[in-house]
Every structure is written in structure tokens, then in C-alpha cells.
Short mmCIF file of C-alpha atoms in Angstrom, two decimals:
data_model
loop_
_atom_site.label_atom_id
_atom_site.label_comp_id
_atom_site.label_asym_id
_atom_site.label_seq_id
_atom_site.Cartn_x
_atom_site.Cartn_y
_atom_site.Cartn_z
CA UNK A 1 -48.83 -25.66 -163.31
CA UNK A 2 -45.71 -27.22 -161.74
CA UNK A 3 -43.64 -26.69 -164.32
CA UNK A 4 -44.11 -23.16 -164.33
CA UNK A 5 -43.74 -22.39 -160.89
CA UNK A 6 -40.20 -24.52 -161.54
CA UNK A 7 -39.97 -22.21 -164.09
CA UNK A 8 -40.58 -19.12 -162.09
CA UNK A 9 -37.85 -20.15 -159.41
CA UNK A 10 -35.09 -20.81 -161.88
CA UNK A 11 -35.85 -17.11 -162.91
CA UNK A 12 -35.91 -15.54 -159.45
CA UNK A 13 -32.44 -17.84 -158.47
CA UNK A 14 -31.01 -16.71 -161.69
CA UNK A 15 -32.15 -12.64 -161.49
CA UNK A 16 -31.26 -12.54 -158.20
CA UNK A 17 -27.38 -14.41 -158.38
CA UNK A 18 -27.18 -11.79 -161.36
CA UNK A 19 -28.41 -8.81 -159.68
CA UNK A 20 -26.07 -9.33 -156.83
CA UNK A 21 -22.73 -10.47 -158.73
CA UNK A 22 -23.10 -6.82 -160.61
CA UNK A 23 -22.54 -4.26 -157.78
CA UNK A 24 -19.84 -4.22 -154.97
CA UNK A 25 -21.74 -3.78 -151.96
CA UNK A 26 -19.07 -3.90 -149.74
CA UNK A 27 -18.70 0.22 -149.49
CA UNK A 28 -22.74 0.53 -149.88
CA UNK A 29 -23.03 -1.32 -146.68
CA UNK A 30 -20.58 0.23 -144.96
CA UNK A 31 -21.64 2.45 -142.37
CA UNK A 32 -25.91 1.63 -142.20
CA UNK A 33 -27.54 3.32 -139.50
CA UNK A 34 -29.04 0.38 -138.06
CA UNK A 35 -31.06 2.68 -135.50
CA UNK A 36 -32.98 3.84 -138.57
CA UNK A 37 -34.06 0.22 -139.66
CA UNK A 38 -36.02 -0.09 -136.56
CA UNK A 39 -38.73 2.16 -137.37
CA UNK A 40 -38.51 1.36 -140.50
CA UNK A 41 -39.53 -1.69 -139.67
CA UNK A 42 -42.46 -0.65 -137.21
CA UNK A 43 -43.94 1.41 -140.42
CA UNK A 44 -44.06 -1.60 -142.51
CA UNK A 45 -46.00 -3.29 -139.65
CA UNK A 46 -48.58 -0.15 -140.01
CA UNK A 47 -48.94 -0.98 -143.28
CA UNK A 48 -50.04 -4.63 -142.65
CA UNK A 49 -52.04 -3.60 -139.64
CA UNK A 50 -53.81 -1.21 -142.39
CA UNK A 51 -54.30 -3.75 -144.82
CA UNK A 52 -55.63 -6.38 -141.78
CA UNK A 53 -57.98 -3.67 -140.43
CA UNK A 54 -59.36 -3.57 -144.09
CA UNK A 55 -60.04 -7.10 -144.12
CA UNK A 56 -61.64 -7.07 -140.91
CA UNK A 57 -63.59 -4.05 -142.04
CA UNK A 58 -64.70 -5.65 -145.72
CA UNK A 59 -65.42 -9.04 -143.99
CA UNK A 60 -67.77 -6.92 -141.19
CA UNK A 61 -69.81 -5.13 -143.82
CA UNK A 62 -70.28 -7.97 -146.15
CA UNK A 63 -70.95 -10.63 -144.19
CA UNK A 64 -72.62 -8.29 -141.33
CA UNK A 65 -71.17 -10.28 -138.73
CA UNK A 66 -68.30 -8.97 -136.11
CA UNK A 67 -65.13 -10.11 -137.61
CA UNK A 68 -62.14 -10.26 -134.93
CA UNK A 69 -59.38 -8.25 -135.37
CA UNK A 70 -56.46 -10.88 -134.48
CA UNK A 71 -58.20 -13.31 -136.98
CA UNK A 72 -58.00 -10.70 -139.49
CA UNK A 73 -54.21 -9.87 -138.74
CA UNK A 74 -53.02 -13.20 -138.84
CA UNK A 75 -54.74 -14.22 -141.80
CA UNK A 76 -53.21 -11.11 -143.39
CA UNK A 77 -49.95 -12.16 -142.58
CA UNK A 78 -49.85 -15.77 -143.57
CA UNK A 79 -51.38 -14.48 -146.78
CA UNK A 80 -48.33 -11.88 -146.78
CA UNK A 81 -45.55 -15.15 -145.78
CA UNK A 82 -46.37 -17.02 -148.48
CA UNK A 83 -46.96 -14.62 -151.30
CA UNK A 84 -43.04 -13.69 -150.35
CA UNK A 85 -42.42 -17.08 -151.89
CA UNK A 86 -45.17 -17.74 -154.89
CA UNK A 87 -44.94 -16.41 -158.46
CA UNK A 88 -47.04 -13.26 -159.22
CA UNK A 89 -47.22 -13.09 -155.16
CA UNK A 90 -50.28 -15.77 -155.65
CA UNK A 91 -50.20 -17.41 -152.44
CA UNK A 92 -52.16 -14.23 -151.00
CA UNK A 93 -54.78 -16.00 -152.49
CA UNK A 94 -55.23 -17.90 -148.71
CA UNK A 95 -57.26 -15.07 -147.65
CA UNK A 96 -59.78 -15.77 -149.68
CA UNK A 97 -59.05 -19.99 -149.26
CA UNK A 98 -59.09 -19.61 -145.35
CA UNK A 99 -61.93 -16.90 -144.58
CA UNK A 100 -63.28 -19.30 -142.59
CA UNK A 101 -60.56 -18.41 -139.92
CA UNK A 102 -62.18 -15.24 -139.85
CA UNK A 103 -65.52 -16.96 -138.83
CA UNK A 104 -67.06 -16.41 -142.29
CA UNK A 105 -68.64 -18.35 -145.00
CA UNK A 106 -65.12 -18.28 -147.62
CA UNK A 107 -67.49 -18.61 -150.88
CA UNK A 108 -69.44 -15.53 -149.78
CA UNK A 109 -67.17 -13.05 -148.62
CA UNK A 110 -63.22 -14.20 -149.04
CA UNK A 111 -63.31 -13.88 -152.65
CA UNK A 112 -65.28 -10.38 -152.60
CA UNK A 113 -62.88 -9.35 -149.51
CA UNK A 114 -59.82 -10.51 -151.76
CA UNK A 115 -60.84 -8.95 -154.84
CA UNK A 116 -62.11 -5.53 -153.87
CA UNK A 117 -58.66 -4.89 -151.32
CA UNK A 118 -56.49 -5.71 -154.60
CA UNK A 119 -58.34 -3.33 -157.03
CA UNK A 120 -58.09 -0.91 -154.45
CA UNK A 121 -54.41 -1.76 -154.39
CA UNK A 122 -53.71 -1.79 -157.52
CA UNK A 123 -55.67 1.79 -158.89
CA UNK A 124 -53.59 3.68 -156.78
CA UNK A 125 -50.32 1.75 -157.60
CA UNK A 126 -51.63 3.09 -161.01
CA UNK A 127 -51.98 6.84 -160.13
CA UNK A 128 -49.01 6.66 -158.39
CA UNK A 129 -46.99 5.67 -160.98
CA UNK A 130 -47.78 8.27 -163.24
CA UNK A 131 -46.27 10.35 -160.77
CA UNK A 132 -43.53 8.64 -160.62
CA UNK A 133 -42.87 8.96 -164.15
CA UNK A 134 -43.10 12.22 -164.19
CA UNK A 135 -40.83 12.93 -161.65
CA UNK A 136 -38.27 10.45 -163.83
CA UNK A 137 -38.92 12.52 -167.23
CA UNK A 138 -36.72 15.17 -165.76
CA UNK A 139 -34.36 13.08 -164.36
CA UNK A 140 -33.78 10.92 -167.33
CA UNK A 141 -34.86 13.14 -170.20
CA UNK A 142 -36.87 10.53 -171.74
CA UNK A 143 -40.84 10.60 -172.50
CA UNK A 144 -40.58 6.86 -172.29
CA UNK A 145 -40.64 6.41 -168.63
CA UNK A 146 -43.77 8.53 -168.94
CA UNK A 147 -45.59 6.44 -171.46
CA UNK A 148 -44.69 3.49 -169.12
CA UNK A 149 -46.61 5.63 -166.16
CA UNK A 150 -49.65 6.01 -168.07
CA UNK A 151 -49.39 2.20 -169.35
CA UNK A 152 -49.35 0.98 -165.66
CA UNK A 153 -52.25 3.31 -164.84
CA UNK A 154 -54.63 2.26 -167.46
CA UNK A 155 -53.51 -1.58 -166.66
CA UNK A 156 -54.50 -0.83 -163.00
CA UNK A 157 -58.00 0.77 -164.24
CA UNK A 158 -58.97 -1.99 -166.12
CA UNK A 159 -57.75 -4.52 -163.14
CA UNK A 160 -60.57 -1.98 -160.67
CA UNK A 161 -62.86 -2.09 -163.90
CA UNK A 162 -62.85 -6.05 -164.13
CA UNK A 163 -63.40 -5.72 -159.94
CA UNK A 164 -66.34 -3.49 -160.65
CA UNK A 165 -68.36 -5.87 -163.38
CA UNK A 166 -68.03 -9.73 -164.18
CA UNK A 167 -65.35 -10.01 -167.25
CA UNK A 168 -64.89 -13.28 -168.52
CA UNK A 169 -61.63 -12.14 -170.19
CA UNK A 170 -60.10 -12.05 -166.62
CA UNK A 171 -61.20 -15.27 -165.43
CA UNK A 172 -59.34 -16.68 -168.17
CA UNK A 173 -56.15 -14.39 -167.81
CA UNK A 174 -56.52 -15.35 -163.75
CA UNK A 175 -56.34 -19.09 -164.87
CA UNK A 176 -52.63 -19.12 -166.34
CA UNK A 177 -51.35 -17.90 -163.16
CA UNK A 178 -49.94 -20.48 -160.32
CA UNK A 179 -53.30 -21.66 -158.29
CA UNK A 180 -55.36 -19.45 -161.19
CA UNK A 181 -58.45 -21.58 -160.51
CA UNK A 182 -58.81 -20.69 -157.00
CA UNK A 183 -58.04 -17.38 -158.17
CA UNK A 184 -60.58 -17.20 -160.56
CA UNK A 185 -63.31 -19.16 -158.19
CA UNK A 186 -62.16 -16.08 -155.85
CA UNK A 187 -63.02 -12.98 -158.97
CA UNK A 188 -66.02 -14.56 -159.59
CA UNK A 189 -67.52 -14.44 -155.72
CA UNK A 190 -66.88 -10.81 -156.09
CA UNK A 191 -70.14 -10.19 -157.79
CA UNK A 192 -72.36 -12.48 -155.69
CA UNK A 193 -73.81 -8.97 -154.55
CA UNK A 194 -73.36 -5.53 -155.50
CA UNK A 195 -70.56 -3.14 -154.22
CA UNK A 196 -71.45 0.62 -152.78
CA UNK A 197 -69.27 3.20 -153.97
CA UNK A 198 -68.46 4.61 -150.70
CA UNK A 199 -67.63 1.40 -149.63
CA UNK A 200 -64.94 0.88 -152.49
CA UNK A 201 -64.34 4.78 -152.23
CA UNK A 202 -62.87 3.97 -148.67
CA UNK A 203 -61.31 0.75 -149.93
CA UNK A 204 -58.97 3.48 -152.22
CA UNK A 205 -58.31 5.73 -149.70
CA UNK A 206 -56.91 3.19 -147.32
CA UNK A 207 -54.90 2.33 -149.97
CA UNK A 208 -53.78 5.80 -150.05
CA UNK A 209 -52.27 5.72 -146.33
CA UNK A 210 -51.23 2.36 -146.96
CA UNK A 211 -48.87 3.72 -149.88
CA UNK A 212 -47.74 6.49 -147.84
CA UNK A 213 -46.73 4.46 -144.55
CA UNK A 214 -44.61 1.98 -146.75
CA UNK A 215 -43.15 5.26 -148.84
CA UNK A 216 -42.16 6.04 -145.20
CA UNK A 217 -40.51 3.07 -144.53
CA UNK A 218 -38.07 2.97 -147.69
CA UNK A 219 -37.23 6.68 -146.68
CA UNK A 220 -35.98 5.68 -143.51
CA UNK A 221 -34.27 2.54 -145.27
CA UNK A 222 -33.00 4.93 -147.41
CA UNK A 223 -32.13 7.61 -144.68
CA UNK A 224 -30.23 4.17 -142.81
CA UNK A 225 -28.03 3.39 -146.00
CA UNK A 226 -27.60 7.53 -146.34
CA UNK A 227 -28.85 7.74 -149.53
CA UNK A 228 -31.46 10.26 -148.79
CA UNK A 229 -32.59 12.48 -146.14
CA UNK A 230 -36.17 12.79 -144.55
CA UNK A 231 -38.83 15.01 -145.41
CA UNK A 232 -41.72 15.76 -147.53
CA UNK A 233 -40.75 15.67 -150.91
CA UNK A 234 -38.02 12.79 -150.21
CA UNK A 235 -41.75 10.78 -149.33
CA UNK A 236 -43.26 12.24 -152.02
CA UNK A 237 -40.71 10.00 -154.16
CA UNK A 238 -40.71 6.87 -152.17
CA UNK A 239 -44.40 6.99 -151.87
CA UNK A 240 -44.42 7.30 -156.09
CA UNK A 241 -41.13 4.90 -157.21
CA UNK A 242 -42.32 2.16 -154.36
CA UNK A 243 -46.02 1.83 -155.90
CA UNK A 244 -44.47 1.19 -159.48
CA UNK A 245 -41.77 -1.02 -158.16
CA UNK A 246 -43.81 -3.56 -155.62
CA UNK A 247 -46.25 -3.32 -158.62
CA UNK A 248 -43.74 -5.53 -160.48
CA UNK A 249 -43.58 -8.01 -157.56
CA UNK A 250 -46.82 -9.10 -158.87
CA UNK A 251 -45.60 -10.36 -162.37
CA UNK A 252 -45.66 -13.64 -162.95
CA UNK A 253 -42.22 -14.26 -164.39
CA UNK A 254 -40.15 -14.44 -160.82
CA UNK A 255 -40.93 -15.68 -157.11
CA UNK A 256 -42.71 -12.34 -156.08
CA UNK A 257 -40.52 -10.31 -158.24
CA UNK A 258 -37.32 -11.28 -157.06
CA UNK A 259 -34.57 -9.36 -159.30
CA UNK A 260 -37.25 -7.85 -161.38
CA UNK A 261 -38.19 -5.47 -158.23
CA UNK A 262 -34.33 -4.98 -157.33
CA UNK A 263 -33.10 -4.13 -160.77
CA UNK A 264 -35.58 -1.89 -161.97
CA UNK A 265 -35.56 -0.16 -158.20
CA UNK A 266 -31.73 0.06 -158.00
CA UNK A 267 -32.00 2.09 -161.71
CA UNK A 268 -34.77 4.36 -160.76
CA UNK A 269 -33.44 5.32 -157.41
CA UNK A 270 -29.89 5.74 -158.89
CA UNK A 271 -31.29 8.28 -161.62
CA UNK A 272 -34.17 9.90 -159.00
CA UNK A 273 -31.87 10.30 -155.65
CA UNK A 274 -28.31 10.73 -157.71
CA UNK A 275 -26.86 8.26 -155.92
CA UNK A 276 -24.05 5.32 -156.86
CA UNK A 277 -25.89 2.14 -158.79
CA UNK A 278 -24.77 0.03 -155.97
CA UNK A 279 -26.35 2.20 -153.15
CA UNK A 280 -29.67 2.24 -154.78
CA UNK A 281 -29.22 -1.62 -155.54
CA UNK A 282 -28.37 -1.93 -151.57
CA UNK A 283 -31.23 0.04 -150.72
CA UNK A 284 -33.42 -2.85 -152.30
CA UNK A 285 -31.83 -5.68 -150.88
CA UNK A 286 -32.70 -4.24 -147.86
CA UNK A 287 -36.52 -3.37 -148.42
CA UNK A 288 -36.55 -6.97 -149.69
CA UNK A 289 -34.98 -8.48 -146.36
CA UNK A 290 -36.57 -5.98 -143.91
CA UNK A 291 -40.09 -6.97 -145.41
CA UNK A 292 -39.76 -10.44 -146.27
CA UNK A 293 -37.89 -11.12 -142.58
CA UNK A 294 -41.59 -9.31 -141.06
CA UNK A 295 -43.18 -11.29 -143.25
CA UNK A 296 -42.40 -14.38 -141.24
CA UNK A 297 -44.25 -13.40 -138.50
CA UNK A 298 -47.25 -14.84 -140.68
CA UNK A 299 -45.41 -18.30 -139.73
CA UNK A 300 -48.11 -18.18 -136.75
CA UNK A 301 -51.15 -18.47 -138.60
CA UNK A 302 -50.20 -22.32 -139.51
CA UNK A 303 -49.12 -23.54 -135.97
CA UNK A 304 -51.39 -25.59 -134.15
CA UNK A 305 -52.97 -22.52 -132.02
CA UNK A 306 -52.83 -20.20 -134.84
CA UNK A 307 -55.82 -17.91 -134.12
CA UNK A 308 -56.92 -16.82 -131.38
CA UNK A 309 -60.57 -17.24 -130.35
#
């Protein structure tokens, strides 16, 4: 497996030297309204506190115990710090590998935990990116941006199909990925017990908000660089183009999509908002820094007094 994550951060050094010797950002740059970045910023840290509550939430009802909600957090976040830096954004896989931190048995819940929050993820990414294509079919004139939509959605429903009953297929798809056998040990614990429908039903729908709060934060990113203004349908299309592009942080071909996220992002925002290549291309650097930099706050969970008690 070494070789390919070697593999995987030759491609991200190489996409992302390319990606940023093709645009002059010099004028993109120029002028950011920092003051904007700061909220930006505090919706990005909704989002996590989202996901974390989730966690806590899942952890609670499956393990009927009462799960902290610092542990949770914490975990979250040194889950989020080193998927930043692992091919296909694997290293989130410690939530399921440390659920002991939350006070838990990790065979019994971390996997199902794991599993059921990324299906949940991953559907609405799905949905979302449907809409996203067609609010690019006008823009580009092209039916193939919609085909793509409906290709990412029915990827995402088999991903919550293959959460909802044991598939053998995807235990051996989840092996050929960087740490795939913890990933797979983590699919399987999934099915250890059965899964309510309201409870995955509310799984979605945090998902939902989740979406929303980061579609937030690369409006005001994009309101910072003045490449967009706020407002309801500007969210509308952050919400929609930011499901689709994180979506591709996940493939394995890149150190969480490095270049892969920026260059397909820079082209859909430039066709979507009408705005210069290199001003959409800025406008991902930045999600990338802004996130990645809050990312390190995760750092915590692997000092000596990581967790609370």
C-alpha cells in the first residue's frame, strides 16, 4: 500500500504545482475582504460541530451509553486533520480506530458510527449534485454535465445501499484503498445490528444543514474575493457546486483531492458565477487553506492530554 500512497502524493504535488503555475493570481488576490474570511471561517466550524454532535448522537443511541460531547469533537477533528493529508481522505477512518476515546467499545459502534455518517454524507452529496448539474446545463449548454449529476447520484445511492445491507463487492472495493482493511473491518461492524429508519432518516437531514452551513461558508469566501454577492440563490449554488466538488476530495487518485477539487471548482465557478478563470481558481485555494488551516485544530486530539475527561 506504500507505494500507492507515494503514488498518490506525486499526483497531488504535481496537480497542485500545475494548477497554480496556470492562473496569475496576483490581480485575483488583490483587494480580499479579509473581514469576510472570519465568518467564513466560524461557519466551517458549525459544520464540524454538526458532524461531532452526530457522532456523539450515533455513538449515544448505539451503544446506549452517554457519549461526551468534547470526546466527540475532538475525535471529529483529528479524524478531519489527517484525512486533509491521506488519499481518498482515508485517515477519517480514526473515528472508527479510536472510538474508544469516546468511552465505547470501537468494534461495536465506531465502524457502525463511521459508516452510517458517510452514507448519510455521501446521498445528499448525490442529490445535490444533480442540482448542480442542472444549474450548469444552462450555463454551459451541454447535457453532459447533467449525465455526470445523475452518475454521481446513483454512485452515492449505491454507497447508502451498500450502508443499508452487507455487500461483499464493497469490502473488496474498500480494500484497494490506503488502510482499506481497517476500512473494510469498519463496513462490516455496520451490520452487527440493525439500523431504524428514522434514525438514518435524521442521519440525512443533518447532512442537509451540514451542506448548507459549508455552502455558506464558500459564499462568504466568495463574497471576500468579490466574486459573488450574498443571498439565497448565490447559496443555493454553493450549497449544490460544493457537494459535487468536496465529493471529489474523496477519490483516491490525489492527497484528499488536491488539484482535482481546485481544477474542476475553478471551471465550474468560472462558467456558474461568470467570473475570470483565475478568480474562481483563487476562490479554491482559499476554501482549501481556510479549511485545511481549521483543520489543524484536530492537532489536539494526539497531545498527551488530548481529551478531556
Amino acid at each position: 500500500m506504500r507505494p500507492l500512497v507515494a503514488l498518490n502524493i506525486v499526483v497531488a504535488v504535481a496537480l497542485a504545482a500545475f494548477f497554480v503555475n496556470s492562473f496569475d493570481f496576483s490581480s485575483a488576490f488583490k483587494g480580499v475582504e479579509w473581514l469576510w474570511v472570519l465568518p467564513a471561517i466560524a461557519f466551517y466550524l458549525l459544520l464540524n460541530i454538526i458532524s461531532a454532535w452526530r457522532l456523539r448522537w450515533l455513538a449515544g443511541k448505539f451503544s446506549g451509553k452517554c457519549v461526551s460531547f468534547s470526546r466527540a469533537f475532538w475525535l471529529h477533528m483529528g479524524g478531519m486533520t489527517l484525512s486533509d493529508y491521506t488519499p481518498g481522505r482515508a485517515g477519517y477512518v480514526l473515528v472508527a480506530l479510536k472510538a474508544q476515546d469516546l468511552g465505547l467499545q470501537q468494534k461495536r459502534v465506531g465502524g457502525r458510527v463511521l459508516g452510517i455518517s458517510l452514507a448519510s454524507d455521501f446521498l445528499v452529496r448525490g442529490f445535490f449534485a444533480v442540482a448542480a448539474a442542472l444549474l450548469l446545463v444552462s450555463a454551459l449548454h451541454s447535457q453532459a454535465v447533467l449525465y455526470a449529476g445523475a452518475f454521481l447520484l446513483l454512485l452515492s445511492m449505491a454507497v447508502l445501499w451498500a450502508c443499508w445491507r452487507r455487500n461483499q463487492f464493497a469490502v473488496k472495493i474498500l480494500r484497494l484503498l490506503p488502510s482499506g482493511e481497517r476500512l473494510a473491518s469498519a463496513y462490516e461492524t455496520v451490520f452487527e445490528k440493525g439500523v431504524a429508519k428514522r434514525v438514518l432518516a435524521k442521519s440525512v437531514l443533518l447532512s442537509v444543514a451540514g451542506a448548507f452551513v459549508r455552502g455558506a461558508e464558500w459564499m462568504l469566501l466568495a463574497k471576500a474575493l468579490g466574486v459573488s454577492e450574498i443571498g439565497f440563490g448565490a447559496l443555493g449554488v454553493f450549497t449544490a457546486f460544493n457537494a459535487v466538488l468536496t465529493a471529489l476530495s474523496f477519490v483516491p487518485l490525489s492527497i484528499a483531492g488536491i488539484g482535482l477539487q481546485e481544477g474542476a471548482g475553478a471551471l465550474l465557478f468560472a462558467a456558474a458565477l461568470g467570473v475570470a478563470l483565475p478568480s474562481a481558481a483563487a476562490l479554491m485555494i482559499l476554501v482549501r487553506v481556510v479549511e485545511s488551516g481549521t483543520d489543524l485544530i484536530g492537532l489536539r486530539l494526539f497531545l498527551p492530554s488530548r481529551i478531556p475527561r
